[in-house]
Amino acid sequence: PAEYVQMLERGLETAAEKAASGYDLVIFDEVNVALFFGLLSRKQLEAVLDRLAAAEVVCTGRNAPDWLLDRADLVTEMHEVKHYYNQGICARQGIEN
């Protein structure tokens, strides 16, 4: 929905403004998923990354685009070893859902 796109754009801009004020570490949690679904554009994220060149920036989520992988200094791929879903525990509001 358009409201999600607007919310993400505002959130990205707010995070970039705050981070540019002197944070050493910035985490854009699940931003790769937002890129994958077209909720944020490459141009938008690259502009923010350029502004935060002095900070350590972590972009999480699946399906990271090739351009972001190429730009990154470190890429880590995680895989499940054990998950509580297999024990019948459902997703928790605000954590996985």
PDB file of N, CA, C and O in Angstrom, residues 11-84:
ATOM      1  N   GLY A  11      10.732   6.965   7.294  1.00  0.00           N
ATOM      2  CA  GLY A  11      11.607   6.294   8.257  1.00  0.00           C
ATOM      3  C   GLY A  11      13.056   6.297   7.825  1.00  0.00           C
ATOM      4  O   GLY A  11      13.957   6.537   8.636  1.00  0.00           O
ATOM      5  N   LEU A  12      13.289   6.031   6.554  1.00  0.00           N
ATOM      6  CA  LEU A  12      14.651   6.038   6.028  1.00  0.00           C
ATOM      7  C   LEU A  12      15.260   7.428   6.147  1.00  0.00           C
ATOM      8  O   LEU A  12      16.405   7.584   6.580  1.00  0.00           O
ATOM      9  N   GLU A  13      14.501   8.430   5.809  1.00  0.00           N
ATOM     10  CA  GLU A  13      14.996   9.807   5.887  1.00  0.00           C
ATOM     11  C   GLU A  13      15.255  10.214   7.339  1.00  0.00           C
ATOM     12  O   GLU A  13      16.293  10.824   7.644  1.00  0.00           O
ATOM     13  N   THR A  14      14.352   9.871   8.236  1.00  0.00           N
ATOM     14  CA  THR A  14      14.531  10.194   9.652  1.00  0.00           C
ATOM     15  C   THR A  14      15.776   9.510  10.209  1.00  0.00           C
ATOM     16  O   THR A  14      16.583  10.124  10.908  1.00  0.00           O
ATOM     17  N   ALA A  15      15.934   8.231   9.873  1.00  0.00           N
ATOM     18  CA  ALA A  15      17.109   7.489  10.341  1.00  0.00           C
ATOM     19  C   ALA A  15      18.392   8.105   9.795  1.00  0.00           C
ATOM     20  O   ALA A  15      19.383   8.243  10.518  1.00  0.00           O
ATOM     21  N   ALA A  16      18.372   8.488   8.533  1.00  0.00           N
ATOM     22  CA  ALA A  16      19.560   9.092   7.917  1.00  0.00           C
ATOM     23  C   ALA A  16      19.907  10.414   8.583  1.00  0.00           C
ATOM     24  O   ALA A  16      21.084  10.696   8.846  1.00  0.00           O
ATOM     25  N   GLU A  17      18.900  11.233   8.880  1.00  0.00           N
ATOM     26  CA  GLU A  17      19.139  12.517   9.532  1.00  0.00           C
ATOM     27  C   GLU A  17      19.738  12.323  10.918  1.00  0.00           C
ATOM     28  O   GLU A  17      20.710  12.978  11.285  1.00  0.00           O
ATOM     29  N   LYS A  18      19.161  11.412  11.687  1.00  0.00           N
ATOM     30  CA  LYS A  18      19.668  11.158  13.033  1.00  0.00           C
ATOM     31  C   LYS A  18      21.069  10.560  12.987  1.00  0.00           C
ATOM     32  O   LYS A  18      21.946  10.951  13.743  1.00  0.00           O
ATOM     33  N   ALA A  19      21.265   9.619  12.081  1.00  0.00           N
ATOM     34  CA  ALA A  19      22.558   8.955  11.973  1.00  0.00           C
ATOM     35  C   ALA A  19      23.647   9.925  11.545  1.00  0.00           C
ATOM     36  O   ALA A  19      24.794   9.825  12.004  1.00  0.00           O
ATOM     37  N   ALA A  20      23.324  10.855  10.678  1.00  0.00           N
ATOM     38  CA  ALA A  20      24.301  11.827  10.192  1.00  0.00           C
ATOM     39  C   ALA A  20      24.768  12.773  11.298  1.00  0.00           C
ATOM     40  O   ALA A  20      25.774  13.448  11.143  1.00  0.00           O
ATOM     41  N   SER A  21      24.048  12.783  12.417  1.00  0.00           N
ATOM     42  CA  SER A  21      24.432  13.673  13.514  1.00  0.00           C
ATOM     43  C   SER A  21      25.541  13.085  14.381  1.00  0.00           C
ATOM     44  O   SER A  21      25.871  13.648  15.413  1.00  0.00           O
ATOM     45  N   GLY A  22      26.098  11.942  13.959  1.00  0.00           N
ATOM     46  CA  GLY A  22      27.270  11.458  14.676  1.00  0.00           C
ATOM     47  C   GLY A  22      27.243  10.028  15.156  1.00  0.00           C
ATOM     48  O   GLY A  22      28.105   9.639  15.924  1.00  0.00           O
ATOM     49  N   TYR A  23      26.312   9.232  14.714  1.00  0.00           N
ATOM     50  CA  TYR A  23      26.303   7.830  15.126  1.00  0.00           C
ATOM     51  C   TYR A  23      27.406   7.063  14.396  1.00  0.00           C
ATOM     52  O   TYR A  23      27.683   7.311  13.225  1.00  0.00           O
ATOM     53  N   ASP A  24      28.019   6.122  15.101  1.00  0.00           N
ATOM     54  CA  ASP A  24      29.074   5.311  14.506  1.00  0.00           C
ATOM     55  C   ASP A  24      28.533   4.055  13.831  1.00  0.00           C
ATOM     56  O   ASP A  24      29.175   3.508  12.941  1.00  0.00           O
ATOM     57  N   LEU A  25      27.366   3.590  14.272  1.00  0.00           N
ATOM     58  CA  LEU A  25      26.764   2.369  13.752  1.00  0.00           C
ATOM     59  C   LEU A  25      25.296   2.617  13.457  1.00  0.00           C
ATOM     60  O   LEU A  25      24.559   3.125  14.305  1.00  0.00           O
ATOM     61  N   VAL A  26      24.879   2.274  12.243  1.00  0.00           N
ATOM     62  CA  VAL A  26      23.488   2.439  11.826  1.00  0.00           C
ATOM     63  C   VAL A  26      23.019   1.096  11.276  1.00  0.00           C
ATOM     64  O   VAL A  26      23.684   0.499  10.431  1.00  0.00           O
ATOM     65  N   ILE A  27      21.876   0.627  11.761  1.00  0.00           N
ATOM     66  CA  ILE A  27      21.321  -0.651  11.293  1.00  0.00           C
ATOM     67  C   ILE A  27      19.995  -0.384  10.608  1.00  0.00           C
ATOM     68  O   ILE A  27      19.052   0.116  11.233  1.00  0.00           O
ATOM     69  N   PHE A  28      19.928  -0.729   9.326  1.00  0.00           N
ATOM     70  CA  PHE A  28      18.678  -0.656   8.576  1.00  0.00           C
ATOM     71  C   PHE A  28      18.117  -2.068   8.518  1.00  0.00           C
ATOM     72  O   PHE A  28      18.401  -2.844   7.603  1.00  0.00           O
ATOM     73  N   ASP A  29      17.323  -2.388   9.531  1.00  0.00           N
ATOM     74  CA  ASP A  29      16.799  -3.742   9.684  1.00  0.00           C
ATOM     75  C   ASP A  29      15.770  -4.044   8.600  1.00  0.00           C
ATOM     76  O   ASP A  29      14.831  -3.278   8.400  1.00  0.00           O
ATOM     77  N   GLU A  30      15.976  -5.142   7.898  1.00  0.00           N
ATOM     78  CA  GLU A  30      15.094  -5.648   6.842  1.00  0.00           C
ATOM     79  C   GLU A  30      14.971  -4.710   5.645  1.00  0.00           C
ATOM     80  O   GLU A  30      14.021  -4.796   4.870  1.00  0.00           O
ATOM     81  N   VAL A  31      15.930  -3.828   5.453  1.00  0.00           N
ATOM     82  CA  VAL A  31      15.878  -2.916   4.311  1.00  0.00           C
ATOM     83  C   VAL A  31      15.992  -3.678   2.991  1.00  0.00           C
ATOM     84  O   VAL A  31      15.435  -3.265   1.973  1.00  0.00           O
ATOM     85  N   ASN A  32      16.701  -4.819   2.997  1.00  0.00           N
ATOM     86  CA  ASN A  32      16.819  -5.603   1.767  1.00  0.00           C
ATOM     87  C   ASN A  32      15.464  -6.122   1.293  1.00  0.00           C
ATOM     88  O   ASN A  32      15.203  -6.184   0.088  1.00  0.00           O
ATOM     89  N   VAL A  33      14.600  -6.456   2.220  1.00  0.00           N
ATOM     90  CA  VAL A  33      13.250  -6.909   1.864  1.00  0.00           C
ATOM     91  C   VAL A  33      12.459  -5.758   1.253  1.00  0.00           C
ATOM     92  O   VAL A  33      11.747  -5.931   0.264  1.00  0.00           O
ATOM     93  N   ALA A  34      12.608  -4.564   1.834  1.00  0.00           N
ATOM     94  CA  ALA A  34      11.927  -3.385   1.283  1.00  0.00           C
ATOM     95  C   ALA A  34      12.405  -3.098  -0.136  1.00  0.00           C
ATOM     96  O   ALA A  34      11.600  -2.757  -1.011  1.00  0.00           O
ATOM     97  N   LEU A  35      13.701  -3.259  -0.385  1.00  0.00           N
ATOM     98  CA  LEU A  35      14.224  -3.082  -1.738  1.00  0.00           C
ATOM     99  C   LEU A  35      13.667  -4.145  -2.677  1.00  0.00           C
ATOM    100  O   LEU A  35      13.262  -3.840  -3.805  1.00  0.00           O
ATOM    101  N   PHE A  36      13.658  -5.375  -2.218  1.00  0.00           N
ATOM    102  CA  PHE A  36      13.192  -6.500  -3.034  1.00  0.00           C
ATOM    103  C   PHE A  36      11.747  -6.295  -3.509  1.00  0.00           C
ATOM    104  O   PHE A  36      11.411  -6.564  -4.661  1.00  0.00           O
ATOM    105  N   PHE A  37      10.908  -5.784  -2.610  1.00  0.00           N
ATOM    106  CA  PHE A  37       9.498  -5.580  -2.952  1.00  0.00           C
ATOM    107  C   PHE A  37       9.222  -4.212  -3.577  1.00  0.00           C
ATOM    108  O   PHE A  37       8.073  -3.871  -3.839  1.00  0.00           O
ATOM    109  N   GLY A  38      10.258  -3.436  -3.818  1.00  0.00           N
ATOM    110  CA  GLY A  38      10.079  -2.146  -4.464  1.00  0.00           C
ATOM    111  C   GLY A  38       9.489  -1.069  -3.572  1.00  0.00           C
ATOM    112  O   GLY A  38       8.978  -0.062  -4.068  1.00  0.00           O
ATOM    113  N   LEU A  39       9.568  -1.276  -2.257  1.00  0.00           N
ATOM    114  CA  LEU A  39       9.043  -0.280  -1.329  1.00  0.00           C
ATOM    115  C   LEU A  39      10.016   0.879  -1.147  1.00  0.00           C
ATOM    116  O   LEU A  39       9.614   1.985  -0.788  1.00  0.00           O
ATOM    117  N   LEU A  40      11.288   0.606  -1.367  1.00  0.00           N
ATOM    118  CA  LEU A  40      12.328   1.630  -1.422  1.00  0.00           C
ATOM    119  C   LEU A  40      13.119   1.384  -2.695  1.00  0.00           C
ATOM    120  O   LEU A  40      13.259   0.248  -3.132  1.00  0.00           O
ATOM    121  N   SER A  41      13.661   2.443  -3.239  1.00  0.00           N
ATOM    122  CA  SER A  41      14.439   2.296  -4.479  1.00  0.00           C
ATOM    123  C   SER A  41      15.933   2.277  -4.188  1.00  0.00           C
ATOM    124  O   SER A  41      16.392   2.734  -3.134  1.00  0.00           O
ATOM    125  N   ARG A  42      16.654   1.772  -5.154  1.00  0.00           N
ATOM    126  CA  ARG A  42      18.117   1.794  -5.082  1.00  0.00           C
ATOM    127  C   ARG A  42      18.601   3.222  -4.897  1.00  0.00           C
ATOM    128  O   ARG A  42      19.469   3.489  -4.064  1.00  0.00           O
ATOM    129  N   LYS A  43      18.044   4.130  -5.671  1.00  0.00           N
ATOM    130  CA  LYS A  43      18.456   5.534  -5.615  1.00  0.00           C
ATOM    131  C   LYS A  43      18.280   6.099  -4.208  1.00  0.00           C
ATOM    132  O   LYS A  43      19.147   6.808  -3.704  1.00  0.00           O
ATOM    133  N   GLN A  44      17.157   5.788  -3.569  1.00  0.00           N
ATOM    134  CA  GLN A  44      16.895   6.296  -2.220  1.00  0.00           C
ATOM    135  C   GLN A  44      17.923   5.773  -1.221  1.00  0.00           C
ATOM    136  O   GLN A  44      18.470   6.541  -0.423  1.00  0.00           O
ATOM    137  N   LEU A  45      18.161   4.463  -1.250  1.00  0.00           N
ATOM    138  CA  LEU A  45      19.090   3.898  -0.277  1.00  0.00           C
ATOM    139  C   LEU A  45      20.518   4.334  -0.563  1.00  0.00           C
ATOM    140  O   LEU A  45      21.260   4.665   0.358  1.00  0.00           O
ATOM    141  N   GLU A  46      20.916   4.384  -1.821  1.00  0.00           N
ATOM    142  CA  GLU A  46      22.280   4.808  -2.134  1.00  0.00           C
ATOM    143  C   GLU A  46      22.528   6.245  -1.684  1.00  0.00           C
ATOM    144  O   GLU A  46      23.618   6.557  -1.207  1.00  0.00           O
ATOM    145  N   ALA A  47      21.544   7.098  -1.812  1.00  0.00           N
ATOM    146  CA  ALA A  47      21.696   8.483  -1.356  1.00  0.00           C
ATOM    147  C   ALA A  47      21.947   8.526   0.146  1.00  0.00           C
ATOM    148  O   ALA A  47      22.798   9.289   0.624  1.00  0.00           O
ATOM    149  N   VAL A  48      21.237   7.692   0.888  1.00  0.00           N
ATOM    150  CA  VAL A  48      21.432   7.633   2.340  1.00  0.00           C
ATOM    151  C   VAL A  48      22.800   7.049   2.667  1.00  0.00           C
ATOM    152  O   VAL A  48      23.524   7.562   3.517  1.00  0.00           O
ATOM    153  N   LEU A  49      23.174   5.972   1.984  1.00  0.00           N
ATOM    154  CA  LEU A  49      24.479   5.365   2.238  1.00  0.00           C
ATOM    155  C   LEU A  49      25.610   6.342   1.951  1.00  0.00           C
ATOM    156  O   LEU A  49      26.606   6.387   2.691  1.00  0.00           O
ATOM    157  N   ASP A  50      25.455   7.144   0.917  1.00  0.00           N
ATOM    158  CA  ASP A  50      26.472   8.152   0.595  1.00  0.00           C
ATOM    159  C   ASP A  50      26.601   9.176   1.721  1.00  0.00           C
ATOM    160  O   ASP A  50      27.701   9.618   2.051  1.00  0.00           O
ATOM    161  N   ARG A  51      25.478   9.549   2.321  1.00  0.00           N
ATOM    162  CA  ARG A  51      25.485  10.522   3.417  1.00  0.00           C
ATOM    163  C   ARG A  51      26.103   9.943   4.684  1.00  0.00           C
ATOM    164  O   ARG A  51      26.567  10.688   5.544  1.00  0.00           O
ATOM    165  N   LEU A  52      26.078   8.622   4.809  1.00  0.00           N
ATOM    166  CA  LEU A  52      26.570   7.973   6.020  1.00  0.00           C
ATOM    167  C   LEU A  52      27.911   7.278   5.803  1.00  0.00           C
ATOM    168  O   LEU A  52      28.241   6.306   6.481  1.00  0.00           O
ATOM    169  N   ALA A  53      28.689   7.784   4.889  1.00  0.00           N
ATOM    170  CA  ALA A  53      29.949   7.128   4.516  1.00  0.00           C
ATOM    171  C   ALA A  53      30.907   6.960   5.692  1.00  0.00           C
ATOM    172  O   ALA A  53      31.713   6.036   5.700  1.00  0.00           O
ATOM    173  N   ALA A  54      30.814   7.798   6.706  1.00  0.00           N
ATOM    174  CA  ALA A  54      31.725   7.711   7.847  1.00  0.00           C
ATOM    175  C   ALA A  54      31.270   6.699   8.891  1.00  0.00           C
ATOM    176  O   ALA A  54      32.026   6.352   9.794  1.00  0.00           O
ATOM    177  N   ALA A  55      30.051   6.201   8.785  1.00  0.00           N
ATOM    178  CA  ALA A  55      29.504   5.269   9.775  1.00  0.00           C
ATOM    179  C   ALA A  55      29.577   3.834   9.272  1.00  0.00           C
ATOM    180  O   ALA A  55      29.680   3.583   8.079  1.00  0.00           O
ATOM    181  N   GLU A  56      29.525   2.902  10.227  1.00  0.00           N
ATOM    182  CA  GLU A  56      29.336   1.498   9.885  1.00  0.00           C
ATOM    183  C   GLU A  56      27.841   1.321   9.654  1.00  0.00           C
ATOM    184  O   GLU A  56      27.040   1.650  10.528  1.00  0.00           O
ATOM    185  N   VAL A  57      27.470   0.829   8.499  1.00  0.00           N
ATOM    186  CA  VAL A  57      26.055   0.651   8.169  1.00  0.00           C
ATOM    187  C   VAL A  57      25.793  -0.826   7.939  1.00  0.00           C
ATOM    188  O   VAL A  57      26.509  -1.487   7.191  1.00  0.00           O
ATOM    189  N   VAL A  58      24.754  -1.330   8.602  1.00  0.00           N
ATOM    190  CA  VAL A  58      24.348  -2.722   8.465  1.00  0.00           C
ATOM    191  C   VAL A  58      22.973  -2.741   7.802  1.00  0.00           C
ATOM    192  O   VAL A  58      22.044  -2.093   8.281  1.00  0.00           O
ATOM    193  N   CYS A  59      22.869  -3.470   6.706  1.00  0.00           N
ATOM    194  CA  CYS A  59      21.601  -3.639   6.000  1.00  0.00           C
ATOM    195  C   CYS A  59      21.206  -5.105   6.123  1.00  0.00           C
ATOM    196  O   CYS A  59      21.920  -5.982   5.631  1.00  0.00           O
ATOM    197  N   THR A  60      20.087  -5.371   6.788  1.00  0.00           N
ATOM    198  CA  THR A  60      19.691  -6.759   7.007  1.00  0.00           C
ATOM    199  C   THR A  60      18.544  -7.147   6.097  1.00  0.00           C
ATOM    200  O   THR A  60      17.892  -6.303   5.480  1.00  0.00           O
ATOM    201  N   GLY A  61      18.276  -8.441   6.063  1.00  0.00           N
ATOM    202  CA  GLY A  61      17.143  -8.979   5.312  1.00  0.00           C
ATOM    203  C   GLY A  61      17.577  -9.854   4.160  1.00  0.00           C
ATOM    204  O   GLY A  61      18.734  -9.822   3.727  1.00  0.00           O
ATOM    205  N   ARG A  62      16.644 -10.625   3.695  1.00  0.00           N
ATOM    206  CA  ARG A  62      16.893 -11.548   2.586  1.00  0.00           C
ATOM    207  C   ARG A  62      16.894 -10.813   1.253  1.00  0.00           C
ATOM    208  O   ARG A  62      16.393  -9.714   1.134  1.00  0.00           O
ATOM    209  N   ASN A  63      17.442 -11.501   0.262  1.00  0.00           N
ATOM    210  CA  ASN A  63      17.390 -11.044  -1.132  1.00  0.00           C
ATOM    211  C   ASN A  63      18.078  -9.697  -1.347  1.00  0.00           C
ATOM    212  O   ASN A  63      17.575  -8.848  -2.086  1.00  0.00           O
ATOM    213  N   ALA A  64      19.218  -9.517  -0.737  1.00  0.00           N
ATOM    214  CA  ALA A  64      19.968  -8.287  -0.970  1.00  0.00           C
ATOM    215  C   ALA A  64      20.291  -8.183  -2.458  1.00  0.00           C
ATOM    216  O   ALA A  64      20.702  -9.165  -3.073  1.00  0.00           O
ATOM    217  N   PRO A  65      20.098  -7.014  -3.044  1.00  0.00           N
ATOM    218  CA  PRO A  65      20.390  -6.866  -4.480  1.00  0.00           C
ATOM    219  C   PRO A  65      21.896  -6.926  -4.744  1.00  0.00           C
ATOM    220  O   PRO A  65      22.708  -6.574  -3.883  1.00  0.00           O
ATOM    221  N   ASP A  66      22.243  -7.336  -5.940  1.00  0.00           N
ATOM    222  CA  ASP A  66      23.654  -7.458  -6.314  1.00  0.00           C
ATOM    223  C   ASP A  66      24.412  -6.159  -6.149  1.00  0.00           C
ATOM    224  O   ASP A  66      25.567  -6.156  -5.717  1.00  0.00           O
ATOM    225  N   TRP A  67      23.788  -5.033  -6.498  1.00  0.00           N
ATOM    226  CA  TRP A  67      24.494  -3.757  -6.390  1.00  0.00           C
ATOM    227  C   TRP A  67      24.891  -3.466  -4.948  1.00  0.00           C
ATOM    228  O   TRP A  67      25.951  -2.887  -4.695  1.00  0.00           O
ATOM    229  N   LEU A  68      24.047  -3.879  -3.983  1.00  0.00           N
ATOM    230  CA  LEU A  68      24.362  -3.637  -2.578  1.00  0.00           C
ATOM    231  C   LEU A  68      25.451  -4.603  -2.107  1.00  0.00           C
ATOM    232  O   LEU A  68      26.355  -4.209  -1.362  1.00  0.00           O
ATOM    233  N   LEU A  69      25.390  -5.837  -2.557  1.00  0.00           N
ATOM    234  CA  LEU A  69      26.435  -6.802  -2.224  1.00  0.00           C
ATOM    235  C   LEU A  69      27.784  -6.329  -2.760  1.00  0.00           C
ATOM    236  O   LEU A  69      28.805  -6.445  -2.087  1.00  0.00           O
ATOM    237  N   ASP A  70      27.788  -5.788  -3.969  1.00  0.00           N
ATOM    238  CA  ASP A  70      29.021  -5.283  -4.566  1.00  0.00           C
ATOM    239  C   ASP A  70      29.580  -4.093  -3.791  1.00  0.00           C
ATOM    240  O   ASP A  70      30.794  -3.930  -3.657  1.00  0.00           O
ATOM    241  N   ARG A  71      28.695  -3.281  -3.275  1.00  0.00           N
ATOM    242  CA  ARG A  71      29.109  -2.081  -2.548  1.00  0.00           C
ATOM    243  C   ARG A  71      29.593  -2.398  -1.131  1.00  0.00           C
ATOM    244  O   ARG A  71      30.399  -1.661  -0.574  1.00  0.00           O
ATOM    245  N   ALA A  72      29.144  -3.485  -0.579  1.00  0.00           N
ATOM    246  CA  ALA A  72      29.424  -3.830   0.818  1.00  0.00           C
ATOM    247  C   ALA A  72      30.883  -4.232   1.032  1.00  0.00           C
ATOM    248  O   ALA A  72      31.532  -4.782   0.154  1.00  0.00           O
ATOM    249  N   ASP A  73      31.362  -3.965   2.241  1.00  0.00           N
ATOM    250  CA  ASP A  73      32.681  -4.415   2.656  1.00  0.00           C
ATOM    251  C   ASP A  73      32.614  -5.794   3.303  1.00  0.00           C
ATOM    252  O   ASP A  73      33.611  -6.503   3.361  1.00  0.00           O
ATOM    253  N   LEU A  74      31.451  -6.149   3.829  1.00  0.00           N
ATOM    254  CA  LEU A  74      31.258  -7.419   4.512  1.00  0.00           C
ATOM    255  C   LEU A  74      29.865  -7.933   4.178  1.00  0.00           C
ATOM    256  O   LEU A  74      28.880  -7.190   4.271  1.00  0.00           O
ATOM    257  N   VAL A  75      29.786  -9.185   3.779  1.00  0.00           N
ATOM    258  CA  VAL A  75      28.496  -9.825   3.493  1.00  0.00           C
ATOM    259  C   VAL A  75      28.458 -11.125   4.278  1.00  0.00           C
ATOM    260  O   VAL A  75      29.384 -11.934   4.193  1.00  0.00           O
ATOM    261  N   THR A  76      27.396 -11.305   5.042  1.00  0.00           N
ATOM    262  CA  THR A  76      27.217 -12.520   5.827  1.00  0.00           C
ATOM    263  C   THR A  76      25.903 -13.163   5.420  1.00  0.00           C
ATOM    264  O   THR A  76      24.882 -12.489   5.288  1.00  0.00           O
ATOM    265  N   GLU A  77      25.937 -14.473   5.242  1.00  0.00           N
ATOM    266  CA  GLU A  77      24.719 -15.220   4.951  1.00  0.00           C
ATOM    267  C   GLU A  77      24.432 -16.127   6.142  1.00  0.00           C
ATOM    268  O   GLU A  77      25.288 -16.904   6.565  1.00  0.00           O
ATOM    269  N   MET A  78      23.244 -15.989   6.688  1.00  0.00           N
ATOM    270  CA  MET A  78      22.862 -16.792   7.853  1.00  0.00           C
ATOM    271  C   MET A  78      21.964 -17.943   7.420  1.00  0.00           C
ATOM    272  O   MET A  78      21.230 -17.827   6.444  1.00  0.00           O
ATOM    273  N   HIS A  79      22.018 -19.019   8.164  1.00  0.00           N
ATOM    274  CA  HIS A  79      21.100 -20.118   7.913  1.00  0.00           C
ATOM    275  C   HIS A  79      20.627 -20.679   9.244  1.00  0.00           C
ATOM    276  O   HIS A  79      21.326 -20.612  10.256  1.00  0.00           O
ATOM    277  N   GLU A  80      19.427 -21.209   9.233  1.00  0.00           N
ATOM    278  CA  GLU A  80      18.814 -21.745  10.436  1.00  0.00           C
ATOM    279  C   GLU A  80      19.506 -23.032  10.866  1.00  0.00           C
ATOM    280  O   GLU A  80      19.743 -23.921  10.061  1.00  0.00           O
ATOM    281  N   VAL A  81      19.829 -23.108  12.130  1.00  0.00           N
ATOM    282  CA  VAL A  81      20.345 -24.333  12.731  1.00  0.00           C
ATOM    283  C   VAL A  81      19.257 -24.947  13.600  1.00  0.00           C
ATOM    284  O   VAL A  81      19.031 -26.150  13.569  1.00  0.00           O
ATOM    285  N   LYS A  82      18.570 -24.098  14.344  1.00  0.00           N
ATOM    286  CA  LYS A  82      17.498 -24.537  15.237  1.00  0.00           C
ATOM    287  C   LYS A  82      16.494 -23.400  15.320  1.00  0.00           C
ATOM    288  O   LYS A  82      16.876 -22.228  15.395  1.00  0.00           O
ATOM    289  N   HIS A  83      15.222 -23.726  15.298  1.00  0.00           N
ATOM    290  CA  HIS A  83      14.202 -22.685  15.383  1.00  0.00           C
ATOM    291  C   HIS A  83      13.045 -23.157  16.239  1.00  0.00           C
ATOM    292  O   HIS A  83      12.602 -24.295  16.134  1.00  0.00           O
ATOM    293  N   TYR A  84      12.559 -22.282  17.091  1.00  0.00           N
ATOM    294  CA  TYR A  84      11.475 -22.642  18.000  1.00  0.00           C
ATOM    295  C   TYR A  84      10.148 -22.890  17.290  1.00  0.00           C
ATOM    296  O   TYR A  84       9.243 -23.467  17.864  1.00  0.00           O
TER     297      TYR A  84
END
